[in-house]
Amino acid sequence: MNKYFATLALACITATSVSAAELPERIKSAGKVAVANQPNYPPMEYKDPATNELKGLDIDLGLALAKQLGVKVEWADIGFEQMIPSLTTGRVDLIHSGMSDLPKRRDTLDFVDYMKSGAQFYVSFARRDEFKAQTDLCGKTIGMSRRTSFPDETAKWSAANCEAAGKPAIKVVGTEGSADARAQLKQGRVDAAVQGSETIPYLMNLEKDTYAVIGEPFTAVYQGIGFAKKDTELRDAYAGALKALIESGEYKKIFASFGLEAAMLDGIYINGEAAK
């Protein structure tokens, strides 16, 4: 994405607020946006086990963005692998569900980025002393959701840090989501697991003395709200709404409520590049 495109993407954004007039006519007429989200990735999105209510950072931010735009949110619980097809066929208007803004996804989507993330190795708390460094994971079996970029990223890390040093490769196990990876870790079926760095503090607080992180995140990536390539008007409206939330302090308030201030961005980024 060149700087001209980044500038064009925010051409209609004011410094103070965003009006519903900037939304596509179909959204204004409906008074709502249909948003793909799968609530199985706490603290980003999950269902309260007591009330079945949707909660999480993505939920709070999504509602705040919609309010800024003067519309309501209609959440669509869609499997991660079906989100992009659902967007491109018009079943939903956008994707807001802990999706990484990856170059290979930009052939189909445009992203308005809203936070930093990274792939993080972690092990069971009981085995933490076995893994003092990330390279102690070489040759071990590591579980991670097959629906994410983690398997490819872990294989690349292994090639550069294990095989290149003459150590055995990590054995990547694709699981049916992050919850399955955690279950296999607890059962001893894998030696370690990988999840987004934004989720680990929440898990460690929820389940005391259950997990231990190994080193720092080994990738750096933005999480983004995904829009169909043709839907530039809606993308730009959301970029403007996010800008307004950042300036008002509500963006920071939402992230602080989940203890994720370190994951905040310093401005508006579209497809991984700062918008000027």
Coordinates of N, CA and C in Angstrom, one line a residue, residues 106-251:
R106 N -4.6 -9.4 2.3 CA -4.9 -8.1 1.6 C -5.3 -8.3 0.2
D107 N -5.1 -9.4 -0.4 CA -5.6 -9.6 -1.8 C -7.1 -9.6 -1.8
T108 N -7.7 -9.9 -0.7 CA -9.2 -10.0 -0.6 C -9.8 -8.9 0.3
L109 N -9.0 -8.6 1.3 CA -9.5 -7.6 2.3 C -8.7 -6.4 2.4
D110 N -9.3 -5.3 2.9 CA -8.6 -4.1 3.5 C -8.8 -4.2 5.0
F111 N -7.8 -3.8 5.7 CA -7.8 -3.8 7.1 C -7.7 -2.4 7.7
V112 N -8.5 -2.1 8.7 CA -8.3 -0.9 9.6 C -7.7 -1.5 10.9
D113 N -6.4 -1.4 11.1 CA -5.7 -2.0 12.2 C -6.1 -1.2 13.5
Y114 N -6.1 -2.0 14.6 CA -6.5 -1.4 15.9 C -5.7 -1.8 17.1
M115 N -4.8 -2.8 16.9 CA -3.9 -3.2 18.0 C -2.7 -4.0 17.5
K116 N -1.7 -4.1 18.4 CA -0.5 -4.9 18.1 C -0.7 -6.3 18.8
S117 N -0.1 -7.3 18.1 CA -0.2 -8.7 18.7 C 1.1 -9.4 18.3
G118 N 1.2 -10.6 18.7 CA 2.4 -11.5 18.3 C 2.1 -12.9 18.8
A119 N 2.8 -13.8 18.1 CA 2.7 -15.2 18.5 C 3.5 -15.5 19.7
Q120 N 3.0 -16.1 20.7 CA 3.6 -16.4 22.0 C 3.7 -17.8 22.4
F121 N 4.9 -18.3 22.7 CA 5.0 -19.7 23.2 C 4.7 -19.7 24.7
Y122 N 4.0 -20.8 25.1 CA 3.7 -21.0 26.5 C 3.7 -22.5 26.8
V123 N 3.9 -22.8 28.1 CA 3.9 -24.2 28.5 C 3.1 -24.3 29.8
S124 N 2.9 -25.5 30.3 CA 2.2 -25.7 31.5 C 3.1 -25.2 32.7
F125 N 2.5 -24.6 33.7 CA 3.2 -24.1 34.8 C 4.1 -25.1 35.5
A126 N 3.6 -26.4 35.5 CA 4.3 -27.4 36.1 C 5.7 -27.8 35.4
R127 N 5.8 -27.4 34.1 CA 7.0 -27.8 33.3 C 7.8 -26.5 33.0
R128 N 7.5 -25.4 33.7 CA 8.2 -24.2 33.3 C 9.7 -24.2 33.4
D129 N 10.2 -25.0 34.4 CA 11.6 -25.1 34.6 C 12.4 -25.8 33.5
E130 N 11.6 -26.6 32.7 CA 12.3 -27.3 31.6 C 12.6 -26.4 30.4
F131 N 12.0 -25.2 30.4 CA 12.1 -24.4 29.2 C 12.5 -23.0 29.6
K132 N 13.8 -22.8 29.8 CA 14.4 -21.5 30.2 C 14.5 -20.5 29.1
A133 N 14.6 -21.1 27.9 CA 14.8 -20.3 26.7 C 13.9 -20.9 25.6
Q134 N 13.5 -20.0 24.6 CA 12.7 -20.5 23.5 C 13.3 -21.7 22.8
T135 N 14.6 -21.7 22.6 CA 15.3 -22.8 21.9 C 15.2 -24.1 22.6
D136 N 14.8 -24.1 23.9 CA 14.6 -25.3 24.6 C 13.3 -26.1 24.0
L137 N 12.6 -25.3 23.2 CA 11.4 -25.9 22.6 C 11.7 -26.7 21.3
C138 N 13.0 -26.6 20.8 CA 13.4 -27.3 19.6 C 13.2 -28.8 19.8
G139 N 12.6 -29.4 18.8 CA 12.3 -30.9 18.9 C 11.1 -31.2 19.7
K140 N 10.4 -30.3 20.3 CA 9.2 -30.5 21.1 C 8.0 -30.4 20.2
T141 N 6.9 -31.0 20.7 CA 5.6 -30.9 20.0 C 4.8 -29.8 20.6
I142 N 4.4 -28.9 19.6 CA 3.7 -27.6 20.0 C 2.4 -27.5 19.3
G143 N 1.3 -27.3 20.1 CA 0.0 -27.2 19.5 C -0.5 -25.7 19.3
M144 N -1.3 -25.5 18.3 CA -1.8 -24.1 18.0 C -2.9 -24.3 17.0
S145 N -3.8 -23.3 16.9 CA -4.9 -23.4 16.1 C -4.5 -23.4 14.6
R146 N -5.0 -24.4 13.9 CA -4.7 -24.5 12.5 C -5.4 -23.5 11.6
R147 N -6.3 -22.8 12.2 CA -7.1 -21.7 11.5 C -6.3 -20.4 11.4
T148 N -5.2 -20.3 12.1 CA -4.5 -19.1 12.3 C -3.2 -19.1 11.4
S149 N -2.4 -18.1 11.5 CA -1.1 -18.0 10.9 C 0.0 -18.7 11.7
F150 N -0.4 -19.1 13.0 CA 0.6 -19.6 13.9 C 1.4 -20.8 13.4
P151 N 0.8 -21.8 12.7 CA 1.6 -23.0 12.2 C 2.7 -22.6 11.3
D152 N 2.4 -21.7 10.3 CA 3.4 -21.2 9.4 C 4.5 -20.4 10.1
E153 N 4.1 -19.5 11.0 CA 5.0 -18.7 11.7 C 5.9 -19.5 12.6
T154 N 5.4 -20.5 13.3 CA 6.2 -21.4 14.2 C 7.2 -22.2 13.3
A155 N 6.7 -22.7 12.2 CA 7.6 -23.5 11.3 C 8.8 -22.6 10.8
K156 N 8.5 -21.3 10.5 CA 9.6 -20.4 10.1 C 10.5 -20.1 11.2
W157 N 10.0 -19.9 12.4 CA 10.8 -19.7 13.6 C 11.7 -20.9 13.9
S158 N 11.2 -22.1 13.8 CA 11.9 -23.3 14.0 C 13.0 -23.4 13.0
A159 N 12.8 -23.2 11.7 CA 13.8 -23.3 10.7 C 15.0 -22.3 11.0
A160 N 14.7 -21.1 11.4 CA 15.7 -20.1 11.7 C 16.4 -20.3 13.0
N161 N 15.7 -20.9 14.0 CA 16.3 -20.9 15.4 C 16.7 -22.3 15.9
C162 N 16.1 -23.3 15.2 CA 16.3 -24.7 15.6 C 17.2 -25.4 14.5
E163 N 16.6 -25.6 13.4 CA 17.3 -26.4 12.3 C 18.6 -25.7 11.9
A164 N 18.5 -24.3 11.8 CA 19.7 -23.6 11.4 C 20.9 -23.8 12.4
A165 N 20.6 -24.1 13.6 CA 21.6 -24.3 14.6 C 21.9 -25.7 14.9
G166 N 21.4 -26.6 14.0 CA 21.6 -28.0 14.1 C 20.8 -28.7 15.1
K167 N 19.7 -28.1 15.6 CA 18.8 -28.7 16.6 C 17.6 -29.3 15.9
P168 N 16.9 -30.2 16.5 CA 15.7 -30.8 15.9 C 14.6 -29.8 15.7
A169 N 13.8 -30.0 14.7 CA 12.7 -29.0 14.4 C 11.6 -29.2 15.4
I170 N 10.9 -28.1 15.6 CA 9.6 -28.1 16.3 C 8.6 -29.0 15.5
K171 N 7.8 -29.8 16.3 CA 6.8 -30.6 15.6 C 5.5 -29.8 15.8
V172 N 5.0 -29.2 14.8 CA 3.8 -28.3 14.8 C 2.5 -29.2 14.7
V173 N 1.6 -29.0 15.7 CA 0.4 -29.7 15.7 C -0.8 -28.7 15.6
G174 N -1.5 -28.8 14.5 CA -2.6 -27.9 14.2 C -3.8 -28.4 15.0
T175 N -4.4 -27.6 15.8 CA -5.6 -28.0 16.6 C -6.8 -27.3 16.2
E176 N -8.0 -27.7 16.8 CA -9.3 -27.2 16.4 C -9.5 -25.9 17.2
G177 N -8.6 -25.0 17.2 CA -8.7 -23.7 17.9 C -7.8 -23.7 19.1
S178 N -7.7 -22.5 19.7 CA -6.8 -22.3 20.8 C -7.3 -23.1 22.1
A179 N -8.6 -23.2 22.3 CA -9.0 -23.9 23.4 C -8.6 -25.4 23.3
D180 N -8.6 -26.0 22.1 CA -8.2 -27.3 22.0 C -6.7 -27.5 22.2
A181 N -5.9 -26.5 21.8 CA -4.5 -26.5 22.1 C -4.2 -26.5 23.6
R182 N -5.0 -25.7 24.4 CA -4.8 -25.6 25.8 C -5.2 -26.9 26.4
A183 N -6.3 -27.6 25.9 CA -6.7 -28.8 26.5 C -5.6 -29.9 26.2
Q184 N -5.0 -29.9 25.1 CA -4.0 -30.9 24.8 C -2.7 -30.6 25.6
L185 N -2.5 -29.3 25.9 CA -1.4 -29.0 26.8 C -1.6 -29.6 28.2
K186 N -2.8 -29.4 28.7 CA -3.1 -29.9 30.0 C -3.1 -31.4 30.1
Q187 N -3.5 -32.0 29.0 CA -3.5 -33.5 28.9 C -2.1 -34.1 28.7
G188 N -1.1 -33.2 28.4 CA 0.2 -33.7 28.1 C 0.4 -34.3 26.7
R189 N -0.5 -34.0 25.9 CA -0.4 -34.5 24.5 C 0.5 -33.6 23.6
V190 N 0.7 -32.3 24.1 CA 1.7 -31.5 23.5 C 2.6 -30.9 24.6
D191 N 3.8 -30.5 24.2 CA 4.8 -30.0 25.2 C 4.6 -28.5 25.5
A192 N 4.0 -27.8 24.5 CA 3.9 -26.4 24.6 C 2.7 -26.0 23.6
A193 N 2.4 -24.7 23.6 CA 1.3 -24.2 22.8 C 1.7 -22.8 22.3
V194 N 1.0 -22.3 21.3 CA 1.1 -20.9 20.8 C -0.2 -20.3 20.8
Q195 N -0.3 -19.0 21.3 CA -1.4 -18.2 21.1 C -1.0 -16.7 20.9
G196 N -2.0 -15.9 20.6 CA -1.7 -14.4 20.5 C -1.3 -13.9 21.9
S197 N -0.3 -13.0 21.9 CA 0.3 -12.5 23.1 C -0.8 -11.7 23.9
E198 N -1.8 -11.2 23.2 CA -2.8 -10.4 24.0 C -3.7 -11.3 24.8
T199 N -3.7 -12.6 24.6 CA -4.6 -13.5 25.3 C -4.0 -14.2 26.5
I200 N -2.7 -14.2 26.5 CA -2.0 -15.0 27.6 C -2.2 -14.4 29.0
P201 N -2.0 -13.0 29.2 CA -2.3 -12.5 30.5 C -3.6 -12.8 31.1
Y202 N -4.6 -12.8 30.2 CA -6.0 -13.1 30.6 C -6.1 -14.5 31.1
L203 N -5.5 -15.4 30.4 CA -5.6 -16.9 30.7 C -4.8 -17.1 32.1
M204 N -3.7 -16.5 32.2 CA -2.9 -16.7 33.4 C -3.6 -16.1 34.7
N205 N -4.4 -15.1 34.5 CA -5.1 -14.5 35.6 C -6.3 -15.4 35.9
L206 N -6.9 -15.9 34.8 CA -8.1 -16.7 35.0 C -7.8 -18.1 35.6
E207 N -6.7 -18.7 35.2 CA -6.3 -20.0 35.7 C -4.9 -19.9 36.3
K208 N -4.9 -19.6 37.6 CA -3.7 -19.3 38.3 C -2.8 -20.6 38.3
D209 N -1.5 -20.3 38.2 CA -0.5 -21.4 38.2 C -0.8 -22.5 37.2
T210 N -1.2 -22.2 36.1 CA -1.6 -23.2 35.0 C -0.7 -23.1 33.8
Y211 N -0.3 -21.8 33.5 CA 0.5 -21.6 32.3 C 1.7 -20.7 32.6
A212 N 2.8 -20.8 31.8 CA 3.9 -20.0 31.9 C 4.4 -19.6 30.5
V213 N 4.7 -18.4 30.3 CA 5.2 -17.9 28.9 C 6.7 -18.2 28.8
I214 N 7.1 -18.4 27.6 CA 8.5 -18.7 27.3 C 9.0 -17.5 26.4
G215 N 9.8 -16.6 27.0 CA 10.4 -15.5 26.2 C 9.3 -14.5 25.8
E216 N 9.7 -13.7 24.8 CA 8.8 -12.7 24.3 C 8.1 -13.2 23.0
P217 N 7.0 -12.5 22.6 CA 6.4 -12.9 21.3 C 7.4 -13.0 20.2
F218 N 7.3 -14.0 19.4 CA 8.3 -14.3 18.4 C 7.9 -13.7 17.0
T219 N 6.7 -13.1 16.9 CA 6.3 -12.4 15.7 C 5.7 -11.0 16.2
A220 N 5.5 -10.1 15.2 CA 4.9 -8.9 15.5 C 3.9 -8.6 14.3
V221 N 2.6 -8.4 14.7 CA 1.6 -8.3 13.7 C 0.5 -7.4 14.2
Y222 N -0.2 -6.7 13.3 CA -1.4 -5.9 13.7 C -2.6 -6.8 13.6
Q223 N -3.6 -6.6 14.5 CA -4.9 -7.1 14.4 C -5.8 -6.0 13.7
G224 N -6.6 -6.5 12.7 CA -7.4 -5.5 12.0 C -8.9 -5.8 11.8
I225 N -9.7 -4.8 11.6 CA -11.1 -5.0 11.2 C -11.0 -5.2 9.7
G226 N -11.6 -6.3 9.2 CA -11.5 -6.6 7.7 C -12.8 -6.1 7.0
F227 N -12.5 -5.5 5.8 CA -13.5 -5.1 4.9 C -13.3 -5.6 3.5
A228 N -14.4 -5.8 2.7 CA -14.2 -6.2 1.3 C -13.5 -5.1 0.6
K229 N -12.6 -5.5 -0.4 CA -11.8 -4.5 -1.1 C -12.7 -3.4 -1.8
K230 N -13.9 -3.8 -2.2 CA -14.7 -2.8 -2.9 C -15.4 -1.9 -1.9
D231 N -15.4 -2.2 -0.6 CA -16.2 -1.5 0.3 C -15.3 -0.3 1.0
T232 N -14.8 0.5 0.2 CA -13.9 1.5 0.7 C -14.6 2.6 1.5
E233 N -15.8 2.8 1.2 CA -16.6 3.9 1.9 C -16.8 3.4 3.4
L234 N -17.1 2.1 3.6 CA -17.3 1.6 4.9 C -16.0 1.6 5.7
R235 N -15.0 1.1 5.0 CA -13.6 1.1 5.6 C -13.2 2.5 6.1
D236 N -13.4 3.5 5.3 CA -13.0 4.8 5.6 C -13.8 5.4 6.8
A237 N -15.1 5.0 6.8 CA -15.9 5.5 7.9 C -15.5 4.9 9.2
Y238 N -15.1 3.6 9.2 CA -14.6 3.0 10.4 C -13.2 3.5 10.8
A239 N -12.4 3.8 9.9 CA -11.1 4.5 10.2 C -11.3 5.8 10.9
G240 N -12.3 6.6 10.4 CA -12.7 7.8 11.0 C -13.2 7.7 12.4
A241 N -14.1 6.7 12.6 CA -14.6 6.4 13.9 C -13.5 6.0 14.9
L242 N -12.6 5.2 14.4 CA -11.5 4.8 15.3 C -10.7 6.0 15.7
K243 N -10.4 6.9 14.7 CA -9.7 8.1 15.0 C -10.3 8.9 16.1
A244 N -11.7 9.0 16.0 CA -12.4 9.8 17.0 C -12.3 9.2 18.4
L245 N -12.4 7.8 18.4 CA -12.3 7.1 19.7 C -10.9 7.3 20.3
I246 N -9.9 7.3 19.5 CA -8.5 7.5 20.0 C -8.4 8.9 20.6
E247 N -8.9 9.9 19.9 CA -8.8 11.3 20.3 C -9.7 11.6 21.6
S248 N -10.8 10.9 21.7 CA -11.6 11.1 22.9 C -11.1 10.4 24.1
G249 N -10.2 9.5 23.9 CA -9.7 8.7 25.1 C -10.5 7.4 25.3
E250 N -11.6 7.2 24.6 CA -12.4 6.0 24.8 C -11.6 4.7 24.4
Y251 N -10.9 4.9 23.3 CA -10.0 3.7 22.8 C -9.1 3.3 23.9

